[in-house]
Short mmCIF file of C-alpha atoms and ligand atoms in Angstrom, two decimals:
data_model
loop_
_atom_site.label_atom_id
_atom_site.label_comp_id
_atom_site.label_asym_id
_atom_site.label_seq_id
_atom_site.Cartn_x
_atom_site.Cartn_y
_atom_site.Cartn_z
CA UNK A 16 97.87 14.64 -32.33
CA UNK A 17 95.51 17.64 -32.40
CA UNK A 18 92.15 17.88 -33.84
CA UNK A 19 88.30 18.60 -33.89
CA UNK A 20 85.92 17.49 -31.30
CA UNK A 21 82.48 17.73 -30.58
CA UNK A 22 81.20 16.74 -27.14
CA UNK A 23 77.82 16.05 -26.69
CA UNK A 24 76.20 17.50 -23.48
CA UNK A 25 77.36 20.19 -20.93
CA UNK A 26 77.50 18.78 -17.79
CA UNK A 27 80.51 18.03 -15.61
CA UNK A 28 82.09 15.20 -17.85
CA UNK A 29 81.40 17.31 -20.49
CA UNK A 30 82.74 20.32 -19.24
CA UNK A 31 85.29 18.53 -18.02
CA UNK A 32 86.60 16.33 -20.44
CA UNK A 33 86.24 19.60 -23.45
CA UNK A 34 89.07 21.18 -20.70
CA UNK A 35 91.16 17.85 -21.35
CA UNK A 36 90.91 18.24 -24.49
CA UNK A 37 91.52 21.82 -25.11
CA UNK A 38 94.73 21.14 -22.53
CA UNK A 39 96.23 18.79 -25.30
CA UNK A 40 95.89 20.39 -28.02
CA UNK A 41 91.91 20.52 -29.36
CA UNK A 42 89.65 22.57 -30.36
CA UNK A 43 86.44 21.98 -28.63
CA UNK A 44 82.88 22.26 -29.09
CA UNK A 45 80.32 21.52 -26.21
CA UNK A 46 76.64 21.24 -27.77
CA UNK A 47 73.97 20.92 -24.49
CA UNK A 48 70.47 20.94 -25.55
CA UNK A 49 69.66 23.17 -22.21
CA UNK A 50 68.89 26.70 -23.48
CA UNK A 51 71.32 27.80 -20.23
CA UNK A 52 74.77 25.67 -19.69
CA UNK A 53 73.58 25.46 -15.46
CA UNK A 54 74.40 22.44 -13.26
CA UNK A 55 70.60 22.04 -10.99
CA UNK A 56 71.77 19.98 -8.62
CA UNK A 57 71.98 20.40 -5.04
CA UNK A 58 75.94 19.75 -3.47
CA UNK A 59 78.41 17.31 -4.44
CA UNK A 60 81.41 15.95 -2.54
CA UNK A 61 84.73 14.86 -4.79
CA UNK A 62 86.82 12.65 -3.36
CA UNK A 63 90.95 12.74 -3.91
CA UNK A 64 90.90 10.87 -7.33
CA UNK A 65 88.18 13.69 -8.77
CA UNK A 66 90.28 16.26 -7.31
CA UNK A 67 93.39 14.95 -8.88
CA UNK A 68 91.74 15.14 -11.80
CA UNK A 69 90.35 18.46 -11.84
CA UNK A 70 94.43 19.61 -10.89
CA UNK A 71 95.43 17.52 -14.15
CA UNK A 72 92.46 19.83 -16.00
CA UNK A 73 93.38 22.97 -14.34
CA UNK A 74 91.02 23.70 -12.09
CA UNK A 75 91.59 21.87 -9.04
CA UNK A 76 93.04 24.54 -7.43
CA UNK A 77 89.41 27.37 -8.00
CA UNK A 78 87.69 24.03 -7.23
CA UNK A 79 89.47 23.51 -3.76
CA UNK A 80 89.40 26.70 -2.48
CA UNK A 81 85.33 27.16 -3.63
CA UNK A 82 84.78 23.21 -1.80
CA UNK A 83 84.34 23.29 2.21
CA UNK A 84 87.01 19.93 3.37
CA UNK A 85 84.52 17.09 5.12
CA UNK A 86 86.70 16.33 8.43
CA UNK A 87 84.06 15.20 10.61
CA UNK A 88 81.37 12.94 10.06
CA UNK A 89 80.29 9.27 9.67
CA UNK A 90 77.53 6.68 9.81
CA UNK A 91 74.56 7.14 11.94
CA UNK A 92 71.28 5.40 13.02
CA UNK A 93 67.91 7.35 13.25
CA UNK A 94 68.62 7.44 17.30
CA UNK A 95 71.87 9.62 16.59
CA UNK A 96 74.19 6.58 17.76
CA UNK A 97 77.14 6.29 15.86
CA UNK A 98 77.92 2.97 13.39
CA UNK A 99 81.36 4.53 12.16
CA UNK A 100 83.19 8.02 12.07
CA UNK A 101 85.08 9.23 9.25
CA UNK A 102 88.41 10.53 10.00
CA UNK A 103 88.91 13.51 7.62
CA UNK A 104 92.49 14.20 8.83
CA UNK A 105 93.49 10.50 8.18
CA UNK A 106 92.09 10.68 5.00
CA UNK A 107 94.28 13.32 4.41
CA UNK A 108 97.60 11.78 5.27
CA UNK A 109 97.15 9.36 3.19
CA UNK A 110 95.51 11.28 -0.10
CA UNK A 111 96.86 15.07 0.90
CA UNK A 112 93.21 15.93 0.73
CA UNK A 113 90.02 14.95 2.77
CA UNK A 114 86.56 14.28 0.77
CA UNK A 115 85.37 18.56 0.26
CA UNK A 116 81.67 19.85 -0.56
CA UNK A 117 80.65 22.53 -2.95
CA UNK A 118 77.34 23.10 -4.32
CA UNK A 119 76.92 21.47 -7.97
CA UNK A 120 76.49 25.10 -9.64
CA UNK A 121 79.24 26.28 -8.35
CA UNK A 122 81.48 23.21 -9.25
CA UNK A 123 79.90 23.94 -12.85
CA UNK A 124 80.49 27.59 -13.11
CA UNK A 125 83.88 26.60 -12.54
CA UNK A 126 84.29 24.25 -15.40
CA UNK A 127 82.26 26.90 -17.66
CA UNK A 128 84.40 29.50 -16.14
CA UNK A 129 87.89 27.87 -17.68
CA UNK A 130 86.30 27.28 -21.18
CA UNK A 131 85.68 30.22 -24.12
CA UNK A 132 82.22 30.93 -24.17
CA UNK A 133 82.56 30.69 -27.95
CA UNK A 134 83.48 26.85 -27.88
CA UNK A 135 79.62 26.28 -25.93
CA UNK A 136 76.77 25.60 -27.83
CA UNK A 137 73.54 25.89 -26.13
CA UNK A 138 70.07 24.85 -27.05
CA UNK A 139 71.49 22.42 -29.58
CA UNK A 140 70.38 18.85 -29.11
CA UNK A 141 72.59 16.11 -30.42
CA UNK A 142 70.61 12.68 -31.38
CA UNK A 143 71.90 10.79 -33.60
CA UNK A 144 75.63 10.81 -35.21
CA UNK A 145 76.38 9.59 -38.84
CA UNK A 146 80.11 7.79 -39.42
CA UNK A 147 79.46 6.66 -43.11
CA UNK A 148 82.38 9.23 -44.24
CA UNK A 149 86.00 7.81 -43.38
CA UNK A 150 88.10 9.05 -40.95
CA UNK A 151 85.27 11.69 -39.37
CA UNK A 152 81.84 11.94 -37.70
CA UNK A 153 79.21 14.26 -38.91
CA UNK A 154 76.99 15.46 -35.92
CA UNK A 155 73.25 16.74 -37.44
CA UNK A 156 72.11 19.48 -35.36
CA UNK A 157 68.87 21.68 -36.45
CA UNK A 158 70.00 24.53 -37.81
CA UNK A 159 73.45 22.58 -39.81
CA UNK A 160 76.13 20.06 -39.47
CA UNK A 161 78.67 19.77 -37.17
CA UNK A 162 82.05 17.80 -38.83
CA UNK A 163 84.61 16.29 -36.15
CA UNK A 164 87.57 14.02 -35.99
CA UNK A 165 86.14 13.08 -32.61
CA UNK A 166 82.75 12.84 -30.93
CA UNK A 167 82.40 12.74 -27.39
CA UNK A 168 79.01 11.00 -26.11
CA UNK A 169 78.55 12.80 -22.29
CA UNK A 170 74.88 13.22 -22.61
CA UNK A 171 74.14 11.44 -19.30
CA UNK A 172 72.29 8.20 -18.15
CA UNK A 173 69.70 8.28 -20.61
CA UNK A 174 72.50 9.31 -23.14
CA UNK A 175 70.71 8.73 -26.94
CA UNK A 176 73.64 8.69 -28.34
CA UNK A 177 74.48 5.13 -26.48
CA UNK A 178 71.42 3.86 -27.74
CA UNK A 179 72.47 4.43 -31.19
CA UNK A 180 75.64 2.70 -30.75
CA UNK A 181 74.56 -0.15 -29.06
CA UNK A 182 70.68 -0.89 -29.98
CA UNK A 183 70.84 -4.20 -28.06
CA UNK A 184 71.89 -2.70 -25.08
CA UNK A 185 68.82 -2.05 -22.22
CA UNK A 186 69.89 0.95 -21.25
CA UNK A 187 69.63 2.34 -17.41
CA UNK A 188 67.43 0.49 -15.16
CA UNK A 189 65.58 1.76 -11.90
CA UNK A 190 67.48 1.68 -8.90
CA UNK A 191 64.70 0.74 -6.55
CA UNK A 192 65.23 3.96 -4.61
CA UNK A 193 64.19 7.62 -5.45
CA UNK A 194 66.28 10.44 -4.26
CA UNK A 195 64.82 14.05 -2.35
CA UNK A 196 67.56 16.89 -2.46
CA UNK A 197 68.10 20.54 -1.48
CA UNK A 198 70.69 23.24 -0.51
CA UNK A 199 69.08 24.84 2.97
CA UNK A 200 68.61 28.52 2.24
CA UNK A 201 70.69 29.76 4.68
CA UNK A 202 74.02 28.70 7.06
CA UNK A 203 72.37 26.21 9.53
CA UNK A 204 73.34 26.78 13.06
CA UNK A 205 75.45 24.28 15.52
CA UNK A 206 76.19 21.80 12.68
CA UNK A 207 78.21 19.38 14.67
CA UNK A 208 79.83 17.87 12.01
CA UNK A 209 80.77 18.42 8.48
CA UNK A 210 78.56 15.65 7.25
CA UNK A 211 76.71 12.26 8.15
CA UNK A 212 74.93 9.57 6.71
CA UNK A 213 71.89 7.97 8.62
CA UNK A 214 70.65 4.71 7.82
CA UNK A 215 67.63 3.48 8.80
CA UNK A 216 65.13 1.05 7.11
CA UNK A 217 65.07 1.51 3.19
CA UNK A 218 65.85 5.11 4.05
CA UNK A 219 68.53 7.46 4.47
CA UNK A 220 69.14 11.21 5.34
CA UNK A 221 72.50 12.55 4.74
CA UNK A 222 73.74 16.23 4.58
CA UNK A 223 76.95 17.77 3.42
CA UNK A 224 78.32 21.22 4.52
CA UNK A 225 79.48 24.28 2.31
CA UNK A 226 82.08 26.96 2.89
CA UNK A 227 79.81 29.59 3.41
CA UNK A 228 77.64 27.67 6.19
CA UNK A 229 74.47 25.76 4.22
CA UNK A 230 74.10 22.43 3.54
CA UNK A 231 72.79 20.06 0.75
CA UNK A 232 70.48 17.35 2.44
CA UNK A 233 69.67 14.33 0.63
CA UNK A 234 67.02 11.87 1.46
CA UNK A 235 67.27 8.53 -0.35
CA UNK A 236 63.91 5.84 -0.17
CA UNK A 237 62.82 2.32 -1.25
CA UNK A 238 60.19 3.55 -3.55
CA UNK A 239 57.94 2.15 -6.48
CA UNK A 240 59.52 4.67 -9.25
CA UNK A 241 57.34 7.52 -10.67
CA UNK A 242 55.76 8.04 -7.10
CA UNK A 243 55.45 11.75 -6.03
CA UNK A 244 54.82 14.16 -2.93
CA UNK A 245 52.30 17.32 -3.59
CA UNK A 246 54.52 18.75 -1.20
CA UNK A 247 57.98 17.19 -1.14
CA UNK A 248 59.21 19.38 1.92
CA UNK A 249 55.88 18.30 3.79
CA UNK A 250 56.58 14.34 3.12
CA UNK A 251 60.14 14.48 4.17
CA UNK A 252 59.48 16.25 7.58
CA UNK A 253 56.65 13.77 8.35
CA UNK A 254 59.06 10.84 7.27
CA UNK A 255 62.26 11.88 9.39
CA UNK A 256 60.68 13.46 12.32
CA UNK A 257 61.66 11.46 14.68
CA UNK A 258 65.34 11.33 13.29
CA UNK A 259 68.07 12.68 15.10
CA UNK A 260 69.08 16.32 14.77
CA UNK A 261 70.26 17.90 13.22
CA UNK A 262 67.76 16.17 10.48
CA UNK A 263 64.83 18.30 11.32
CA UNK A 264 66.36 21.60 11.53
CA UNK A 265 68.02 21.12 8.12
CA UNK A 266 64.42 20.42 6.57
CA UNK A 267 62.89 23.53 8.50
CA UNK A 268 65.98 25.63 6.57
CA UNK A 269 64.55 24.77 3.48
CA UNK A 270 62.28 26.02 0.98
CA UNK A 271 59.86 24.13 -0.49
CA UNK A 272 60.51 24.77 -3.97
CA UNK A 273 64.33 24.20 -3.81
CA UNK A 274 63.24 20.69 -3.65
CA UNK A 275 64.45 18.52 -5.92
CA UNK A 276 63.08 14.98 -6.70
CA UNK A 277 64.44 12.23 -9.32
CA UNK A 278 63.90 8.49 -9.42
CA UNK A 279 68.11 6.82 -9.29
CA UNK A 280 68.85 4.78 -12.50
CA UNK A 281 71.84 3.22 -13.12
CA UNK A 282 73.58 1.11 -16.03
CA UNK A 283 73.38 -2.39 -14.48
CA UNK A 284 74.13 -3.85 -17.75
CA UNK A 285 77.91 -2.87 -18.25
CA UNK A 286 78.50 -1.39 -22.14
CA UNK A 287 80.56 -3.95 -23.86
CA UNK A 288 83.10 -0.92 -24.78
CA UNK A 289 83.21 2.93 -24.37
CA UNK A 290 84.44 3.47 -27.49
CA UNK A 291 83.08 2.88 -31.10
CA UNK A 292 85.31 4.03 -33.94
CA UNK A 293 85.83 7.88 -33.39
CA UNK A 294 83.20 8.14 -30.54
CA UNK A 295 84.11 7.57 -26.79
CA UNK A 296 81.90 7.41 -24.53
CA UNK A 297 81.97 9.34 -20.83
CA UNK A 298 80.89 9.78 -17.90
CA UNK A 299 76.85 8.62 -16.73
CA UNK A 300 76.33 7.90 -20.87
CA UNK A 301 79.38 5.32 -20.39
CA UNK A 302 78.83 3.82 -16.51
CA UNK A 303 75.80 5.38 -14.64
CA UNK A 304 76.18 4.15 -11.14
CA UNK A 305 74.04 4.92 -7.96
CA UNK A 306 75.43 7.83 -6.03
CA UNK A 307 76.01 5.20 -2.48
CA UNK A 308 79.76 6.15 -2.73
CA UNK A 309 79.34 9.59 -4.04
CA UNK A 310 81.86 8.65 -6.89
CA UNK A 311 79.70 9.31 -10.07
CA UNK A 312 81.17 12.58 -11.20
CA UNK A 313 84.32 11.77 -9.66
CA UNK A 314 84.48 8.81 -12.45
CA UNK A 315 83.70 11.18 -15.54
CA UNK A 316 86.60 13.48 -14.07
CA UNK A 317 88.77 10.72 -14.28
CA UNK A 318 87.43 10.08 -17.59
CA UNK A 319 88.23 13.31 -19.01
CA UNK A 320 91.82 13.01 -17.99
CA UNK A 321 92.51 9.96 -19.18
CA UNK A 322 91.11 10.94 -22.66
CA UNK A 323 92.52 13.70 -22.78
CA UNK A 324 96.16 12.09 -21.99
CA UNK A 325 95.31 8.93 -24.42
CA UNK A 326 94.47 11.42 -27.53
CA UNK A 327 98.54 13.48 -26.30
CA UNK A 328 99.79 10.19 -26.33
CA UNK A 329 98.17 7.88 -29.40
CA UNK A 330 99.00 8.48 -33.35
CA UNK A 331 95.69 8.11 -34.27
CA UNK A 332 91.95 8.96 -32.69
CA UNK A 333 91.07 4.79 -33.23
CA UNK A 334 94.25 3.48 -31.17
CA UNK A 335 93.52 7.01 -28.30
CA UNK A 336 89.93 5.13 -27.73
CA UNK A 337 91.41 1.91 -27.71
CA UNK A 338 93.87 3.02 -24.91
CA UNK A 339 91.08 5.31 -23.58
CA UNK A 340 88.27 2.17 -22.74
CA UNK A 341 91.01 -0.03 -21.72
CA UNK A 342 91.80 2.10 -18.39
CA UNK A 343 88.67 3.56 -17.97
CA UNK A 344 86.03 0.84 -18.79
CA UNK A 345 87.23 -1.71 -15.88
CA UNK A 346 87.83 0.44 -13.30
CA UNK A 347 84.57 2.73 -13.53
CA UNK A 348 81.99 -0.69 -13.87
CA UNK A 349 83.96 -1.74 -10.99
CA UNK A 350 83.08 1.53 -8.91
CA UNK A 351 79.50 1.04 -10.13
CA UNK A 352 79.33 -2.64 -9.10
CA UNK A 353 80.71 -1.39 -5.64
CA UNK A 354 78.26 1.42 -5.42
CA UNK A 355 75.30 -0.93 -5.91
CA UNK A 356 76.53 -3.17 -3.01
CA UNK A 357 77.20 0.26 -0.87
CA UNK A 358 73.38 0.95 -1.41
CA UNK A 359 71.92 -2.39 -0.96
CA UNK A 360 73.77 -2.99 2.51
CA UNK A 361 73.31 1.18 3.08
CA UNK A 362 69.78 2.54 2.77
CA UNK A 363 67.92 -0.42 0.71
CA UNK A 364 68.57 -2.56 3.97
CA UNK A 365 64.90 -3.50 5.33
CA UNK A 366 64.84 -6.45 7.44
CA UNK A 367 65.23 -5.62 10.67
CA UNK A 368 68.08 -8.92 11.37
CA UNK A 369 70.09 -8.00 8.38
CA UNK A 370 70.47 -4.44 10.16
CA UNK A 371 71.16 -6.05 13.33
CA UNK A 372 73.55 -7.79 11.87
CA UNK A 373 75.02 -4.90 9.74
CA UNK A 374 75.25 -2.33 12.44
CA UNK A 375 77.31 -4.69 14.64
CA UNK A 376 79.68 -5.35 12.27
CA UNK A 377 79.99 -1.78 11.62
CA UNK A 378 80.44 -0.84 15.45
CA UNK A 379 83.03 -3.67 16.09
CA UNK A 380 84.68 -2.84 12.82
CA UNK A 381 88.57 -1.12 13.94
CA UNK A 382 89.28 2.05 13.30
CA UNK A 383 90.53 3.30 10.22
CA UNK A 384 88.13 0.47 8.55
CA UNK A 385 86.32 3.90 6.28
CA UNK A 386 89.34 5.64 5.76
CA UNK A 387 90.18 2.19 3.80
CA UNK A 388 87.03 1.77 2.01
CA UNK A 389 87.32 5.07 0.33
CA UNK A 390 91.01 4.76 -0.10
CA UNK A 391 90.14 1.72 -2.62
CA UNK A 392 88.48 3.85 -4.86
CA UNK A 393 89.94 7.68 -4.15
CA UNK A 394 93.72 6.41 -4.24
CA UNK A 395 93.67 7.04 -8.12
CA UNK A 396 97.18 8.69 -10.32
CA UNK A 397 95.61 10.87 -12.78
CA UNK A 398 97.78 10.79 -15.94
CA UNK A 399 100.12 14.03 -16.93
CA UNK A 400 98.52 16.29 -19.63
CA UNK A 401 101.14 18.12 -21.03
P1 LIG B 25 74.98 14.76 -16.67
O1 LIG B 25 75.32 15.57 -15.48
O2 LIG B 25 73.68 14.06 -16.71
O3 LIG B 25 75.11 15.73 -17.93
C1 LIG B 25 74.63 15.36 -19.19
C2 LIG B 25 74.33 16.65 -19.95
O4 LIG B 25 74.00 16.31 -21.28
C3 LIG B 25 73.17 17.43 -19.38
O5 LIG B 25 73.53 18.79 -19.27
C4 LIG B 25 72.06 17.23 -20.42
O6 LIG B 25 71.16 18.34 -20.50
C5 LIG B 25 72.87 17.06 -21.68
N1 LIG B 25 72.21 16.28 -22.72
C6 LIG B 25 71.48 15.16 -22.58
N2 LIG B 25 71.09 14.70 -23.76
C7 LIG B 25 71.58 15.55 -24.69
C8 LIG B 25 71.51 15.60 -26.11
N3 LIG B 25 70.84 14.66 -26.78
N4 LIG B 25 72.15 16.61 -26.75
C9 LIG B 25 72.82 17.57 -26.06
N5 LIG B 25 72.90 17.57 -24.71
C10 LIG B 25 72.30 16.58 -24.04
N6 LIG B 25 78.92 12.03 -7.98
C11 LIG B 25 80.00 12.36 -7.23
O7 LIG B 25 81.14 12.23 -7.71
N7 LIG B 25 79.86 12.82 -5.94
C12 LIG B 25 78.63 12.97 -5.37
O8 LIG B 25 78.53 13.39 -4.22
C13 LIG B 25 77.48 12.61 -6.13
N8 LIG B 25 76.25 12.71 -5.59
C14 LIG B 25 75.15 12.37 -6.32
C15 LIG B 25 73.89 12.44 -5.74
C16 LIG B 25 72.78 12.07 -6.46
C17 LIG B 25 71.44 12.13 -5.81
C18 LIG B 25 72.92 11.65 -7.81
C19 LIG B 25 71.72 11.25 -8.63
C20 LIG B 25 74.16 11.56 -8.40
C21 LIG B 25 75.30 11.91 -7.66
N9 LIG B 25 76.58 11.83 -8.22
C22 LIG B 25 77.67 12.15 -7.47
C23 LIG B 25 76.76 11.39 -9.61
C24 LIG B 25 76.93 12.58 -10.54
O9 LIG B 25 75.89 13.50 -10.34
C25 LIG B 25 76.94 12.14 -12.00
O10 LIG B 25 77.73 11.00 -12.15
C26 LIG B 25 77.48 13.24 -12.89
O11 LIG B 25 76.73 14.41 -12.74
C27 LIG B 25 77.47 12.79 -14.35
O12 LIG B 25 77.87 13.85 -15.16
P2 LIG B 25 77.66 13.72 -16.74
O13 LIG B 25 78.23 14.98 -17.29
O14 LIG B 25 78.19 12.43 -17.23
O15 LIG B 25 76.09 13.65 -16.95
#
């Protein structure tokens, strides 16, 4: 079955899933309401089952050899001591590929990259959708109508499209933690590892190495939302001083304006379906989950496959959704549910007992104990897109 589609905002799982689509058969139109199709991110790491789905979309291989592979790294407290390492190579037995970096643009121009500019859309914001005419959906933009056998909502956590299809729904709640990001403007020195997580109370400063030698640093805080820094940069030194290095050199690589700050929201509420009719929903519009086990994109990759395949596979667009929310809805809610729990006994931890208690476990833990917990979720069989 071939067709028309429209997908509604140009980030990854919209980049992504128009690829799918395009592989099997559609043509494709991306609207993003961004005057420039840009990913502003800082880094992202994909784990094996987003890589297997960017090789099922055709661009694992450009991804791969753009990502820097994470082999060393782990689990720290504030003092430097180690709660858990992550063995990369292991990881790699298992999966034929350990968890790799790139910086989000570059992950994006990728996906851009492998798509005719003429199928993007920029500047175009999509808000409302009307399905009164059988068998399509008409999309209202400003300047005409867009008419589609297919629309695909991937406008993100605060996706308006969701709210039209499901009024009752709440829609993303506040995390309870706020998230401080950047890329260090230049290779940092005597990295020892290729990443690390540090946990200490209702904080946490991680960092994530490139190919070419910077790193993305993330710093994620128990915070009221809404609250803000004059100088973000400034805070953030003052507030992991005393942490371990390489945590202070990172922050002294940094500019201050490459700073990035956003409050975390998340769908706690799971959507009763990710499809209505002709319109599926994907990616942080379907299952926005916090980013404790760095598996948000990686979950709108898979969705894109899996679409893609369903629509190959199905006789009509209806039974394609119906196949398409069966294998992606339970799975990705249960990656969010696990992603909450990451964060609350990760970084949300306060009480100094409950991280007593938490940090033994984690040093008597046996080895291999991570390797497993990410196997659960990256050990995923993308589907065959012919
Ligand atoms: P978005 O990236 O939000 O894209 C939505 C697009 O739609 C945007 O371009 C927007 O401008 C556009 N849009 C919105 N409304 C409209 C409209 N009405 N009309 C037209 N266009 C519209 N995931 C991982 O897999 N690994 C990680 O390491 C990782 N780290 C993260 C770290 C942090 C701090 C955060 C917050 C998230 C992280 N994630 C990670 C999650 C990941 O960033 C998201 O899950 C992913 O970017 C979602 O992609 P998306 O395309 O669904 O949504």
């Amino acid at each position: 079955m071939g067709g028309t589609a429209v997908v509604a905002g140009g980030g990854i799982g919209g980049l992504a899933v128009a690829l799918g689509l395009r592989r099997v058969g559609w043509d494709v139109s991306v609207v993003e309401r961004a005057p420039v199709l840009a990913d502003v991110g800082a880094g992202i790491s994909l784990h094996a089952n987003g890589l297997r789905a960017l090789d099922v979309l055709g661009v694992g291989q450009a991804v791969r050899a753009a990502a820097r592979p994470q082999y060393t790294g782990g689990t720290r407290t504030p003092d430097g001591g180690w709660l858990s390492r992550m063995d990369g190579a292991a990881l790699e037995r298992e999966l034929g590929t350990p968890i790799v970096g790139i910086p989000r643009a570059d992950l994006h121009r990728l996906l851009r990259a492998a798509l005719p500019a003429e199928c993007l859309v920029v500047g175009a914001e999509v808000t409302t959708v009307d399905r009164t005419e059988p068998g399509r959906v008409r999309i209202p933009l400003d300047d005409g109508v867009l008419d589609a056998d297919l629309l695909v909502a991937a406008d993100g956590v605060n996706s308006r499209l969701r709210t039209q299809l499901f009024p009752a729904h709440p829609g993303p709640a506040y995390s309870g933690s706020t998230v401080l990001r950047a890329i260090t403007e230049h290779p940092v020195d005597a990295l020892s590892t290729d990443f690390a997580v540090t946990w200490g109370p209702g904080a946490e400063f991680g960092h994530v190495v490139f190919a070419d030698g910077r790193a993305e640093w993330h710093a994620v805080l128990n915070s009221a939302a809404g609250v803000r820094h004059d100088d973000p940069l400034a805070a953030m030194r003052r507030r992991f001083r005393d942490w371990h290095d390489p945590i202070p050199r990172l922050l002294d690589a940094t500019r201050p304006d490459a700073v990035l700050h956003h409050d975390i929201r998340e769908l706690v509420t799971p959507l009763p379906s990710f499809a209505v009719g002709r319109i599926a929903l994907l990616g942080d519009a379907a299952h926005a989950m916090t980013p404790n086990l760095g598996q948000g994109a990686c979950q709108a990759l898979e969705d894109a496959a899996v679409l893609a395949a369903a629509l190959a596979a199905e006789p009509t667009v209806e039974s394609a959704l119906t196949r398409y929310d069966t294998q992606r809805r339970p799975r990705s809610q249960s990656v969010a549910r696990a992603a909450r729990q990451a964060g609350r006994m990760g970084q949300q931890l306060t009480h100094s007992m409950a991280i007593a208690l938490r940090n033994t476990a984690l040093r008597l833990a046996p080895s291999g104990v991570t390797v497993r917990a990410i196997l659960r979720h990256a050990d995923w069989k993308p589907p065959r897109l012919s």
